[in-house]
Coordinates of C-alpha atoms and ligand atoms in Angstrom, one line a residue:
Chain A
M221 CA -17.9 7.9 1.7
S222 CA -18.9 4.7 3.4
S223 CA -21.9 5.7 5.3
S224 CA -24.4 3.6 3.4
V225 CA -22.2 0.5 4.0
A226 CA -21.9 1.5 7.6
D227 CA -25.7 1.5 7.9
T228 CA -25.7 -2.2 8.0
K229 CA -23.2 -2.1 10.8
P230 CA -23.9 -5.4 12.5
G231 CA -23.1 -7.1 15.8
D232 CA -21.1 -5.8 18.7
L233 CA -18.0 -7.8 18.5
P234 CA -15.1 -6.3 20.3
R235 CA -12.6 -4.6 18.1
T236 CA -9.2 -6.3 18.0
P237 CA -6.9 -4.6 20.5
R238 CA -4.6 -2.1 18.9
D239 CA -0.9 -2.8 19.0
W240 CA 0.0 -0.3 21.7
V241 CA 3.4 -1.6 22.8
P242 CA 5.5 0.3 20.2
L243 CA 3.6 3.5 21.1
L244 CA 4.7 3.1 24.7
L245 CA 8.4 3.0 23.8
V246 CA 8.6 6.8 23.4
P247 CA 7.3 7.8 26.8
A248 CA 9.2 4.8 28.3
L249 CA 12.4 6.1 26.8
M250 CA 11.7 9.6 28.1
V251 CA 11.0 8.4 31.6
L252 CA 13.9 5.9 31.8
A253 CA 16.4 8.6 30.6
A254 CA 15.3 11.1 33.2
P255 CA 17.4 9.8 36.1
L256 CA 20.5 10.0 34.0
F257 CA 20.4 13.8 34.0
G258 CA 21.5 15.6 37.1
N259 CA 18.7 18.2 36.7
V260 CA 15.2 18.6 35.3
S261 CA 16.1 21.5 33.1
S262 CA 18.6 19.7 30.9
W263 CA 16.2 16.7 30.6
V264 CA 13.4 19.0 29.5
T265 CA 15.7 20.8 27.0
L266 CA 16.9 17.6 25.5
T267 CA 13.5 16.0 25.4
T268 CA 11.9 19.0 23.6
A269 CA 14.9 19.1 21.3
G270 CA 14.4 15.4 20.6
L271 CA 10.7 15.7 20.1
A272 CA 11.1 18.6 17.7
M273 CA 13.8 16.9 15.8
G274 CA 11.7 13.7 15.7
M275 CA 8.8 15.6 14.2
M276 CA 11.0 17.0 11.5
I277 CA 12.5 13.6 10.7
F278 CA 9.0 12.3 10.5
L279 CA 8.0 14.9 8.0
M280 CA 11.0 14.1 5.9
A281 CA 10.6 10.3 6.1
S282 CA 6.8 9.8 5.8
G283 CA 6.6 10.2 2.1
L284 CA 9.6 7.9 1.5
T285 CA 8.1 5.0 3.4
L286 CA 4.9 5.1 1.4
V287 CA 6.9 5.5 -1.9
F288 CA 8.7 2.3 -1.0
G289 CA 5.7 0.5 0.3
L290 CA 3.6 1.3 -2.8
M291 CA 5.9 0.6 -5.7
D292 CA 8.9 -0.9 -4.1
V293 CA 10.9 2.1 -5.2
I294 CA 14.1 3.0 -3.4
N295 CA 14.7 6.7 -3.7
F296 CA 18.1 7.8 -2.5
G297 CA 17.4 11.2 -4.0
H298 CA 14.7 12.0 -1.5
G299 CA 17.2 14.2 0.4
V300 CA 17.1 16.6 -2.5
F301 CA 13.6 17.6 -1.6
I302 CA 14.7 18.4 2.0
S303 CA 17.5 20.7 0.7
L304 CA 15.3 22.2 -1.9
G305 CA 12.6 22.9 0.6
A306 CA 15.1 24.6 2.8
Y307 CA 16.5 26.8 0.0
A308 CA 13.0 27.7 -1.2
T309 CA 12.6 29.7 2.0
L310 CA 15.0 32.2 0.4
L311 CA 12.4 32.9 -2.2
V312 CA 10.2 34.2 0.6
L313 CA 12.8 35.5 3.0
G314 CA 14.4 37.7 0.4
P315 CA 11.4 39.9 -0.5
L316 CA 9.7 39.7 2.9
A317 CA 12.7 40.2 5.2
A318 CA 10.8 42.9 7.0
W319 CA 8.1 40.4 8.2
G320 CA 10.8 38.4 9.9
E321 CA 12.3 41.5 11.7
A322 CA 8.9 42.8 12.8
D323 CA 8.0 42.2 16.4
S324 CA 4.7 40.7 15.5
L325 CA 3.7 37.1 16.0
V326 CA 1.1 37.3 13.3
L327 CA 3.6 38.6 10.7
N328 CA 6.3 36.1 11.8
L329 CA 4.0 33.1 11.6
S330 CA 2.6 34.3 8.3
L331 CA 6.2 34.5 7.0
L332 CA 6.8 30.9 8.2
G333 CA 3.6 29.8 6.6
L334 CA 4.6 31.4 3.3
C335 CA 8.0 29.8 3.5
I336 CA 6.2 26.4 3.9
L337 CA 3.8 27.1 1.1
A338 CA 6.7 28.1 -1.3
A339 CA 8.8 25.1 -0.3
M340 CA 6.0 22.6 -0.7
A341 CA 5.0 24.1 -4.1
V342 CA 8.6 24.0 -5.3
T343 CA 9.3 20.4 -4.0
A344 CA 5.9 19.1 -5.3
A345 CA 6.7 20.4 -8.8
V346 CA 10.3 19.1 -8.7
G347 CA 9.0 15.8 -7.3
M348 CA 6.6 15.4 -10.2
L349 CA 9.5 16.0 -12.6
F350 CA 11.8 13.7 -10.6
E351 CA 9.3 10.9 -10.7
R352 CA 8.7 11.3 -14.4
V353 CA 12.3 11.6 -15.6
I354 CA 14.3 9.7 -13.0
V355 CA 12.2 7.2 -11.2
R356 CA 9.7 6.0 -13.8
P357 CA 12.3 4.5 -16.2
V358 CA 13.7 2.3 -13.5
Y359 CA 10.6 0.7 -11.9
G360 CA 11.2 -2.8 -10.9
S361 CA 15.0 -2.7 -10.6
H362 CA 16.4 -1.8 -7.2
L363 CA 20.0 -1.5 -8.4
K364 CA 19.1 0.9 -11.1
Q365 CA 16.9 2.9 -8.7
I366 CA 19.8 3.4 -6.3
L367 CA 22.2 4.4 -9.1
V368 CA 19.8 6.7 -10.9
T369 CA 18.4 8.4 -7.8
V370 CA 21.8 9.0 -6.4
G371 CA 22.7 10.5 -9.8
G372 CA 19.6 12.7 -9.6
L373 CA 20.6 13.8 -6.1
I374 CA 24.1 14.9 -7.3
V375 CA 22.6 16.8 -10.2
A376 CA 20.0 18.5 -8.0
E377 CA 22.7 19.5 -5.5
Q378 CA 24.7 21.1 -8.3
F379 CA 21.6 22.9 -9.4
I380 CA 21.3 24.3 -5.9
H381 CA 25.0 25.4 -6.0
A382 CA 24.4 27.0 -9.4
I383 CA 21.4 29.0 -8.3
W384 CA 22.3 29.9 -4.7
G385 CA 26.0 29.4 -4.6
A386 CA 28.1 26.8 -2.9
S387 CA 28.8 28.5 0.5
P388 CA 26.5 28.0 3.4
I389 CA 23.7 30.6 3.8
T390 CA 22.5 31.9 7.2
V391 CA 18.7 32.2 7.8
A392 CA 17.4 34.0 10.8
L393 CA 14.3 32.8 12.7
P394 CA 11.5 35.4 12.7
Q395 CA 11.8 37.7 15.6
T396 CA 9.1 36.4 18.0
L397 CA 9.9 32.7 17.3
R398 CA 13.4 33.2 18.8
G399 CA 14.1 32.5 22.4
A400 CA 12.4 30.3 24.9
F401 CA 9.4 30.0 27.2
V402 CA 10.9 30.0 30.7
F403 CA 9.3 28.2 33.7
G404 CA 11.5 28.6 36.7
D405 CA 14.8 27.1 35.7
V406 CA 13.3 25.2 32.8
A407 CA 13.4 26.7 29.4
I408 CA 11.6 25.4 26.3
E409 CA 12.6 27.0 23.0
R410 CA 9.7 28.4 21.2
Y411 CA 10.6 27.1 17.8
R412 CA 10.7 23.6 19.1
V413 CA 7.2 23.9 20.3
I414 CA 6.2 25.1 16.8
A415 CA 8.0 22.2 15.2
V416 CA 6.2 19.8 17.5
V417 CA 2.8 21.4 16.8
I418 CA 3.3 21.3 13.0
G419 CA 4.6 17.7 13.2
L420 CA 1.6 16.5 15.2
A421 CA -0.8 18.4 12.9
V422 CA 0.7 16.7 9.8
F423 CA 0.7 13.3 11.4
G424 CA -3.0 13.8 12.4
L425 CA -3.9 14.8 9.0
M426 CA -2.1 11.9 7.3
H427 CA -3.8 9.6 9.8
L428 CA -7.2 10.9 8.8
V429 CA -6.4 10.8 5.1
L430 CA -5.1 7.2 5.2
N431 CA -8.0 5.9 7.4
R432 CA -11.0 8.0 6.4
T433 CA -10.7 8.7 2.7
R434 CA -10.9 6.4 -0.4
I435 CA -7.5 7.5 -1.6
G436 CA -6.1 6.7 1.8
L437 CA -7.6 3.3 1.8
L438 CA -6.2 2.7 -1.7
I439 CA -2.7 3.7 -0.6
R440 CA -2.9 1.3 2.4
A441 CA -4.3 -1.4 0.2
G442 CA -1.6 -0.7 -2.5
V443 CA 1.2 -1.0 0.0
E444 CA -0.1 -4.5 0.9
N445 CA -0.9 -5.7 -2.6
A446 CA -0.6 -3.4 -5.6
E447 CA -1.6 -6.1 -8.0
M448 CA -4.9 -6.6 -6.3
V449 CA -5.6 -2.9 -6.3
E450 CA -5.1 -2.9 -10.1
S451 CA -7.3 -6.0 -10.4
L452 CA -10.0 -4.0 -8.7
G453 CA -9.7 -1.4 -11.5
Y454 CA -7.6 1.3 -9.9
R455 CA -4.5 2.6 -11.7
I456 CA -1.7 2.2 -9.1
R457 CA 0.8 4.3 -11.1
R458 CA -1.5 7.3 -10.7
L459 CA -1.8 6.7 -7.0
F460 CA 2.0 6.3 -6.8
V461 CA 2.6 9.6 -8.6
S462 CA 0.3 11.4 -6.2
V463 CA 2.0 9.8 -3.2
F464 CA 5.5 10.6 -4.6
V465 CA 4.5 14.3 -5.1
A466 CA 2.9 14.5 -1.7
G467 CA 5.9 12.9 -0.1
S468 CA 8.3 15.3 -1.9
A469 CA 6.2 18.2 -0.6
L470 CA 6.3 16.9 2.9
A471 CA 10.1 16.5 2.7
G472 CA 10.1 20.1 1.5
L473 CA 8.1 21.1 4.6
G474 CA 10.6 19.1 6.7
G475 CA 13.4 21.0 5.0
V476 CA 11.9 24.4 5.9
M477 CA 11.5 23.4 9.6
W478 CA 15.0 21.9 9.5
A479 CA 16.5 25.1 7.9
F480 CA 15.1 27.3 10.7
Y481 CA 16.3 24.8 13.3
R482 CA 19.9 24.8 12.1
Q483 CA 19.6 28.4 10.8
T484 CA 22.1 27.5 8.1
L485 CA 21.5 26.2 4.5
T486 CA 23.8 23.9 2.7
A487 CA 23.1 21.9 -0.4
G488 CA 24.0 18.7 1.4
M489 CA 21.8 19.3 4.4
G490 CA 19.1 16.9 3.1
M491 CA 21.6 14.2 2.4
D492 CA 23.0 14.6 5.9
V493 CA 19.8 13.5 7.5
M494 CA 19.0 10.7 5.1
V495 CA 20.9 8.2 7.2
L496 CA 18.5 8.9 10.0
V497 CA 15.5 8.9 7.6
F498 CA 16.4 5.4 6.4
I499 CA 16.9 4.1 9.9
V500 CA 13.5 5.5 10.8
I501 CA 11.8 3.9 7.9
I502 CA 13.4 0.5 8.6
I503 CA 12.6 0.4 12.3
G504 CA 9.1 1.8 11.7
G505 CA 8.2 -1.0 9.2
L506 CA 8.4 -0.3 5.5
G507 CA 5.2 1.4 4.4
S508 CA 3.9 2.2 7.9
I509 CA 3.2 5.8 8.8
G510 CA 2.6 5.0 12.4
G511 CA 5.9 3.2 12.6
C512 CA 7.6 6.1 10.9
F513 CA 6.2 8.5 13.5
V514 CA 7.2 6.4 16.5
G515 CA 10.6 5.5 14.9
S516 CA 11.4 9.2 14.3
L517 CA 10.7 10.2 17.9
L518 CA 12.7 7.2 19.2
I519 CA 15.7 8.0 17.0
A520 CA 15.7 11.7 17.6
L521 CA 15.3 11.4 21.4
T522 CA 18.1 8.9 21.5
A523 CA 20.3 11.1 19.4
N524 CA 19.8 14.1 21.8
Y525 CA 20.1 12.1 25.0
V526 CA 23.2 10.3 24.0
G527 CA 24.7 13.3 22.3
F528 CA 24.6 15.0 25.7
L529 CA 25.5 12.1 27.9
A530 CA 28.2 10.4 25.8
P531 CA 28.8 12.4 22.7
K532 CA 31.2 9.9 21.3
L533 CA 28.5 7.3 21.1
A534 CA 26.0 9.6 19.4
L535 CA 26.4 7.9 16.0
V536 CA 26.5 4.4 17.3
S537 CA 23.4 4.8 19.4
N538 CA 21.0 5.1 16.5
I539 CA 22.4 2.0 14.9
L540 CA 22.0 0.3 18.3
V541 CA 18.4 1.4 18.6
M542 CA 17.8 0.0 15.1
A543 CA 19.4 -3.3 16.0
L544 CA 17.4 -3.6 19.2
V545 CA 14.1 -2.9 17.5
L546 CA 14.9 -5.4 14.7
I547 CA 15.8 -8.1 17.1
W548 CA 12.5 -7.6 18.8
R549 CA 10.5 -7.1 15.6
P550 CA 12.4 -8.1 12.5
Q551 CA 9.9 -6.4 10.2
G552 CA 9.9 -3.1 12.2
L553 CA 7.7 -1.7 14.9
F554 CA 4.5 -1.9 12.8
P555 CA 5.0 -4.6 10.2
V556 CA 3.0 -4.1 7.0
N557 CA 1.8 -7.3 5.5
R558 CA 3.2 -6.8 1.9
Q559 CA 2.6 -9.2 -0.9
Chain B
M120 CA -23.0 -22.8 -27.1
A121 CA -24.8 -19.6 -26.4
E122 CA -23.3 -16.2 -27.3
A123 CA -19.7 -16.0 -26.0
I124 CA -18.9 -13.1 -23.7
L125 CA -15.2 -13.9 -23.5
T126 CA -13.1 -15.7 -26.1
L127 CA -9.5 -16.7 -26.1
E128 CA -8.0 -17.6 -29.5
G129 CA -4.6 -19.2 -29.7
V130 CA -3.3 -17.5 -26.6
H131 CA 0.4 -18.0 -25.7
T132 CA 1.9 -16.7 -22.5
H133 CA 5.6 -16.7 -21.6
I134 CA 6.7 -16.1 -18.0
G135 CA 10.3 -15.1 -18.3
P136 CA 12.0 -17.8 -20.4
Y137 CA 9.1 -20.3 -19.8
H138 CA 6.5 -20.9 -22.4
I139 CA 3.5 -21.6 -20.2
L140 CA 0.3 -21.2 -22.3
Q141 CA 0.8 -22.8 -25.7
G142 CA -2.2 -21.8 -27.8
V143 CA -5.2 -21.7 -25.5
S144 CA -8.6 -21.3 -27.2
F145 CA -12.0 -21.4 -25.6
G146 CA -15.1 -19.3 -25.1
I147 CA -17.3 -18.5 -22.2
A148 CA -21.1 -18.2 -22.7
R149 CA -23.0 -15.4 -21.1
G150 CA -24.9 -16.6 -18.0
E151 CA -23.1 -19.9 -17.7
L152 CA -20.7 -21.2 -15.2
T153 CA -17.6 -22.6 -17.0
M154 CA -15.2 -24.8 -15.1
L155 CA -11.6 -24.5 -15.9
L156 CA -10.0 -27.8 -14.8
G157 CA -6.6 -29.4 -15.1
R158 CA -3.9 -30.9 -13.0
N159 CA -1.6 -28.8 -10.8
G160 CA 0.7 -26.8 -12.9
A161 CA -1.5 -27.2 -16.1
G162 CA -1.8 -23.4 -16.6
K163 CA -5.2 -22.5 -15.1
T164 CA -3.9 -19.7 -12.9
T165 CA -1.8 -18.5 -15.8
T166 CA -4.9 -18.4 -18.0
L167 CA -6.8 -16.2 -15.5
R168 CA -3.8 -13.9 -15.0
T169 CA -3.4 -13.6 -18.7
I170 CA -7.1 -12.7 -19.1
M171 CA -6.7 -10.0 -16.4
G172 CA -3.5 -8.7 -18.1
L173 CA -1.4 -9.5 -15.1
W174 CA 0.7 -11.6 -17.5
Q175 CA 0.9 -10.3 -21.1
A176 CA -0.1 -12.8 -23.8
S177 CA 2.8 -13.1 -26.2
S178 CA 0.5 -13.9 -29.1
G179 CA -3.2 -14.7 -29.7
R180 CA -6.3 -12.7 -29.0
I181 CA -8.5 -12.2 -26.0
T182 CA -11.9 -10.6 -26.7
F183 CA -14.4 -9.5 -24.0
D184 CA -17.8 -8.3 -24.8
G185 CA -16.8 -7.7 -28.4
R186 CA -13.7 -5.7 -27.6
E187 CA -10.2 -6.9 -27.8
I188 CA -8.4 -6.7 -24.4
T189 CA -5.3 -8.7 -25.2
A190 CA -2.9 -5.8 -24.6
S191 CA -5.0 -3.8 -22.2
A192 CA -3.8 -2.8 -18.8
T193 CA -5.2 -4.6 -15.8
P194 CA -7.2 -1.7 -14.4
D195 CA -8.8 -1.2 -17.8
I196 CA -9.7 -4.9 -18.1
A197 CA -11.3 -4.7 -14.6
R198 CA -13.2 -1.6 -15.6
S199 CA -14.5 -3.3 -18.7
G200 CA -16.5 -5.5 -16.2
I201 CA -14.3 -8.4 -15.1
A202 CA -13.9 -9.2 -11.5
Y203 CA -11.0 -11.4 -10.4
V204 CA -10.5 -13.5 -7.3
P205 CA -6.9 -14.7 -7.3
E206 CA -5.8 -18.0 -5.8
S207 CA -4.1 -16.1 -3.0
M208 CA -7.4 -14.2 -2.5
G209 CA -5.6 -10.8 -2.4
I210 CA -7.4 -9.7 0.8
F211 CA -6.1 -6.4 2.3
T212 CA -5.4 -7.7 5.8
G213 CA -4.8 -4.3 7.3
L214 CA -8.1 -3.0 6.1
T215 CA -11.4 -3.9 7.7
V216 CA -13.9 -6.2 6.0
R217 CA -16.0 -3.1 5.3
E218 CA -13.1 -1.2 3.8
N219 CA -12.2 -4.2 1.6
I220 CA -15.7 -4.1 0.2
V221 CA -15.8 -0.3 0.0
L222 CA -12.8 -0.3 -2.3
A223 CA -14.2 -3.0 -4.5
A224 CA -17.2 -0.8 -5.3
R225 CA -15.5 1.7 -7.6
S226 CA -18.5 3.8 -8.5
G227 CA -19.4 4.8 -4.9
P228 CA -21.3 3.5 -1.9
V229 CA -22.4 -0.1 -2.2
D230 CA -26.1 -0.5 -3.0
P231 CA -27.7 -1.4 0.4
A232 CA -30.0 -4.1 -1.1
R233 CA -27.1 -5.6 -2.9
L234 CA -25.0 -5.6 0.2
D235 CA -27.8 -7.3 2.1
W236 CA -27.8 -10.0 -0.6
I237 CA -24.1 -10.5 -0.4
L238 CA -24.0 -10.6 3.4
G239 CA -26.9 -13.1 3.2
L240 CA -24.6 -15.3 1.0
F241 CA -21.7 -14.9 3.5
P242 CA -23.2 -14.2 6.9
A243 CA -19.8 -14.5 8.7
L244 CA -18.7 -11.3 7.1
R245 CA -21.4 -9.4 8.9
R246 CA -20.0 -10.5 12.2
F247 CA -16.5 -9.3 11.4
W248 CA -17.6 -6.2 9.5
D249 CA -15.4 -3.7 11.3
L250 CA -12.5 -6.0 12.1
P251 CA -9.2 -6.1 10.2
A252 CA -9.6 -8.7 7.4
G253 CA -6.3 -10.2 8.6
N254 CA -8.3 -11.6 11.6
L255 CA -10.5 -13.7 9.4
S256 CA -10.0 -17.5 8.9
G257 CA -9.0 -18.9 5.6
G258 CA -12.6 -19.7 4.6
Q259 CA -13.9 -16.3 5.7
K260 CA -11.1 -14.6 3.7
Q261 CA -12.3 -16.6 0.7
M262 CA -15.8 -15.4 1.3
L263 CA -14.6 -11.8 1.6
A264 CA -12.7 -12.2 -1.7
I265 CA -15.8 -13.3 -3.5
A266 CA -18.0 -10.7 -1.8
R267 CA -15.5 -8.1 -3.0
A268 CA -15.8 -9.4 -6.5
I269 CA -19.6 -9.0 -6.5
A270 CA -19.8 -5.8 -4.5
E271 CA -21.0 -4.2 -7.7
P272 CA -22.6 -6.0 -10.7
R273 CA -19.8 -7.2 -13.1
R274 CA -20.2 -9.0 -16.4
L275 CA -17.8 -11.8 -15.7
L276 CA -16.3 -13.3 -12.5
L277 CA -12.9 -15.1 -12.6
V278 CA -12.5 -17.2 -9.5
D279 CA -9.3 -19.3 -8.8
E280 CA -9.7 -22.3 -6.5
P281 CA -12.2 -20.9 -4.0
T282 CA -12.4 -24.2 -2.1
K283 CA -8.7 -24.7 -1.8
G284 CA -7.7 -25.7 1.8
L285 CA -11.3 -25.3 3.1
A286 CA -13.0 -27.7 5.6
P287 CA -15.8 -29.8 4.1
V288 CA -18.5 -27.7 5.8
M289 CA -17.0 -24.5 4.3
I290 CA -16.8 -26.2 0.9
R291 CA -20.5 -26.9 1.1
S292 CA -21.4 -23.3 1.9
M293 CA -19.1 -22.2 -0.9
I294 CA -20.9 -24.4 -3.3
E295 CA -24.2 -23.0 -2.1
A296 CA -22.9 -19.5 -2.6
F297 CA -22.0 -20.3 -6.2
Q298 CA -25.3 -21.9 -6.8
A299 CA -26.9 -18.6 -5.7
L300 CA -24.6 -16.6 -8.0
K301 CA -25.7 -18.9 -10.9
A302 CA -29.3 -18.4 -10.0
A303 CA -28.7 -14.7 -10.1
G304 CA -27.5 -15.0 -13.7
E305 CA -23.8 -14.3 -13.1
T306 CA -21.3 -15.4 -15.8
I307 CA -18.5 -17.2 -14.1
L308 CA -15.2 -18.8 -15.0
L309 CA -14.3 -21.0 -12.1
V310 CA -11.0 -22.9 -11.5
E311 CA -11.6 -25.8 -9.2
Q312 CA -9.6 -28.8 -8.0
N313 CA -12.5 -30.3 -6.1
F314 CA -14.2 -32.5 -8.7
H315 CA -17.4 -32.8 -6.6
A316 CA -17.8 -29.1 -6.5
A317 CA -17.0 -28.9 -10.2
S318 CA -19.6 -31.5 -11.1
V319 CA -22.3 -29.8 -9.1
L320 CA -21.7 -26.3 -10.3
G321 CA -20.3 -26.5 -13.9
D322 CA -22.4 -26.0 -17.0
R323 CA -19.4 -26.4 -19.2
A324 CA -15.9 -27.7 -18.6
V325 CA -12.7 -26.6 -20.2
V326 CA -9.7 -28.9 -19.3
I327 CA -6.2 -27.5 -19.6
D328 CA -3.2 -29.8 -19.8
D329 CA 0.4 -28.6 -20.2
G330 CA -0.6 -25.2 -21.4
R331 CA -3.2 -26.4 -24.0
V332 CA -6.9 -27.0 -24.0
A333 CA -7.2 -30.8 -23.9
H334 CA -11.0 -31.1 -23.8
Q335 CA -14.0 -28.9 -23.7
G336 CA -17.7 -29.7 -23.6
P337 CA -20.7 -29.9 -21.2
M338 CA -19.7 -30.6 -17.6
S339 CA -22.1 -33.6 -17.6
E340 CA -20.1 -35.2 -20.4
L341 CA -16.9 -35.1 -18.3
V342 CA -18.8 -36.3 -15.2
A343 CA -20.0 -39.3 -17.1
D344 CA -16.6 -40.2 -18.6
T345 CA -14.3 -41.5 -15.9
D346 CA -11.7 -42.5 -18.5
L347 CA -11.4 -38.9 -19.6
Q348 CA -11.2 -37.7 -15.9
Q349 CA -8.4 -40.2 -15.3
R350 CA -6.5 -39.2 -18.3
L351 CA -6.9 -35.4 -18.0
L352 CA -7.2 -34.8 -14.3
G353 CA -5.5 -37.8 -12.9
L354 CA -8.5 -38.2 -10.6
S355 CA -8.8 -41.2 -8.4
M356 CA -12.2 -42.1 -7.0
D357 CA -11.3 -41.0 -3.5
T358 CA -11.3 -37.4 -4.6
H359 CA -15.0 -37.7 -5.4
Q360 CA -16.5 -36.9 -2.1
Ligands
ADP604 N1 5.8 -16.8 -11.7 C1 6.1 -17.9 -12.3 N2 7.4 -18.1 -12.8 C2 7.7 -19.2 -13.5 N3 6.9 -20.2 -13.8 C3 5.7 -20.1 -13.3 C4 5.2 -19.0 -12.6 N4 3.9 -19.1 -12.3 C5 3.6 -20.3 -12.8 N5 4.6 -20.9 -13.4 C6 4.6 -22.2 -14.1 O1 3.6 -22.2 -15.0 C7 2.9 -23.5 -15.0 C8 1.5 -23.3 -14.9 O2 1.2 -22.7 -13.6 P1 -0.2 -22.3 -13.1 O3 -0.9 -21.6 -14.1 O4 -0.1 -21.7 -11.8 O5 -0.9 -23.8 -12.9 P2 -2.2 -24.2 -12.2 O6 -2.9 -23.0 -11.8 O7 -3.0 -24.9 -13.3 O8 -1.9 -25.1 -11.1 C9 3.6 -24.3 -13.9 O9 4.5 -25.2 -14.5 C10 4.3 -23.3 -13.1 O10 5.4 -23.9 -12.5
MG605 MG1 -3.4 -22.4 -9.9

């Protein structure tokens, strides 16, 4: 899109150094935690669990951070899309149960892929409706946004109860995705590897879109200064609706991954992770996708390590991580200069 | 006055409970550079924001190129051919200089010849082309803000205090850039506190005071009339560089 501008590419000034320090936090945490475990295998298990969980939290949180950054909209109802995405797997798992039982990697992965497609389609559609009916009337007022989106959340959970019943539903992982890859006495669960791969792929894709496409540039510009984007002749509301819908679909994707991870569905499962999602968004820097990614990994790794070493501190530890990050960088890991 | 491309007729603007513009009327002629002058807090920025639809006029009429835009949305006003450089410049600091300009060109890649012309006006931008715009100095940001406004041909440029806070050498090159824009036939509405810059650049002057137009006429008339300057702008001689 910008090739003709790039033709005039002048000079050979050095690029400004990237802000690497926050990126180093994740490996640093992994290395520093290692000696606390008596053996390699539990460290590997917890680290892969943490990375997998981090990727899922990233999927759930990434849309929300952009929604906030772009229009200053606080959406407490975002958890709905996680639950809804999780339940949407039933639409596929019902008719195609045989694909999950088959001892075929291709069929099993196709089943997972179809679950993801169904969930993203459902959550994108509901996201569009949610934006139109619930969010749009309360632009500009945080208090109303909180009240109304919490209301939307309650209503949506009741819908899930009405359609699928109130009791928890068990979902089974497709046959070949169960179990672990074993290397000596170290075991890595297969599904966690898949979650990490999907998380990395989505992160890479988002990075490309945000940095290499016009719509991505507009989103980043809009997060900084929405009024200027409008003054340049772009309709920020349209941009916002697309981001809201994409964010809902990503939460739906996160919901599918989360559903197979827990192997249980409850209407409140989305709401349950929202505390972590909000922590991640805050420590990442509101509106920053990179920060959201690093924050998700930090929080999930901490939760897994502490959950094993000192289970009683599991809840406190995330708050502690948030406090430490904010003391170091009050605007989050990657502050976005918002006007 | 030549044919007006933009006219304001009895425009009132309220910001919350405050009645800021209280019946502003003036016109801008095609191909001219009109200075919008007035003391701090007179309502210059509010006038530009009202034209852009960033504040809604509560009454009155704004017409651009024969079409009423009073109640239009900001993106539509921009698309009708008005470019706006706000007082705060509105640079996207996380985007590179190139990306800032790419976004300003709505209809696709910037015409290479035009880009050469723009980078000729503001050579510093060439050096920082692929750096985040947040790294630029204040003067360079101002240059980028103007470069962005002219990335594609527009019918009217609204520029709010482009010399604010700049070093004298920067002010001089800014004046030269506007002279080049005038020579290229651009129609410009320029808010300026630097009276020297205003007197060099202005074809006509509109002076706002307390939300009303207190004077309008040829710039040369205002330059010649120090009493008028004293009264409307509160100028003392030392602001004349
Ligand atoms: N956002 C705002 N809220 C309330 N009052 C404002 C706001 N912006 C400007 N004003 C008031 O409007 C008047 C005109 O401001 P402005 O148009 O910015 O003046 P100028 O650009 O001529 O210095 C000032 O009295 C200012 O205090
Ligand atoms: Mg002003």
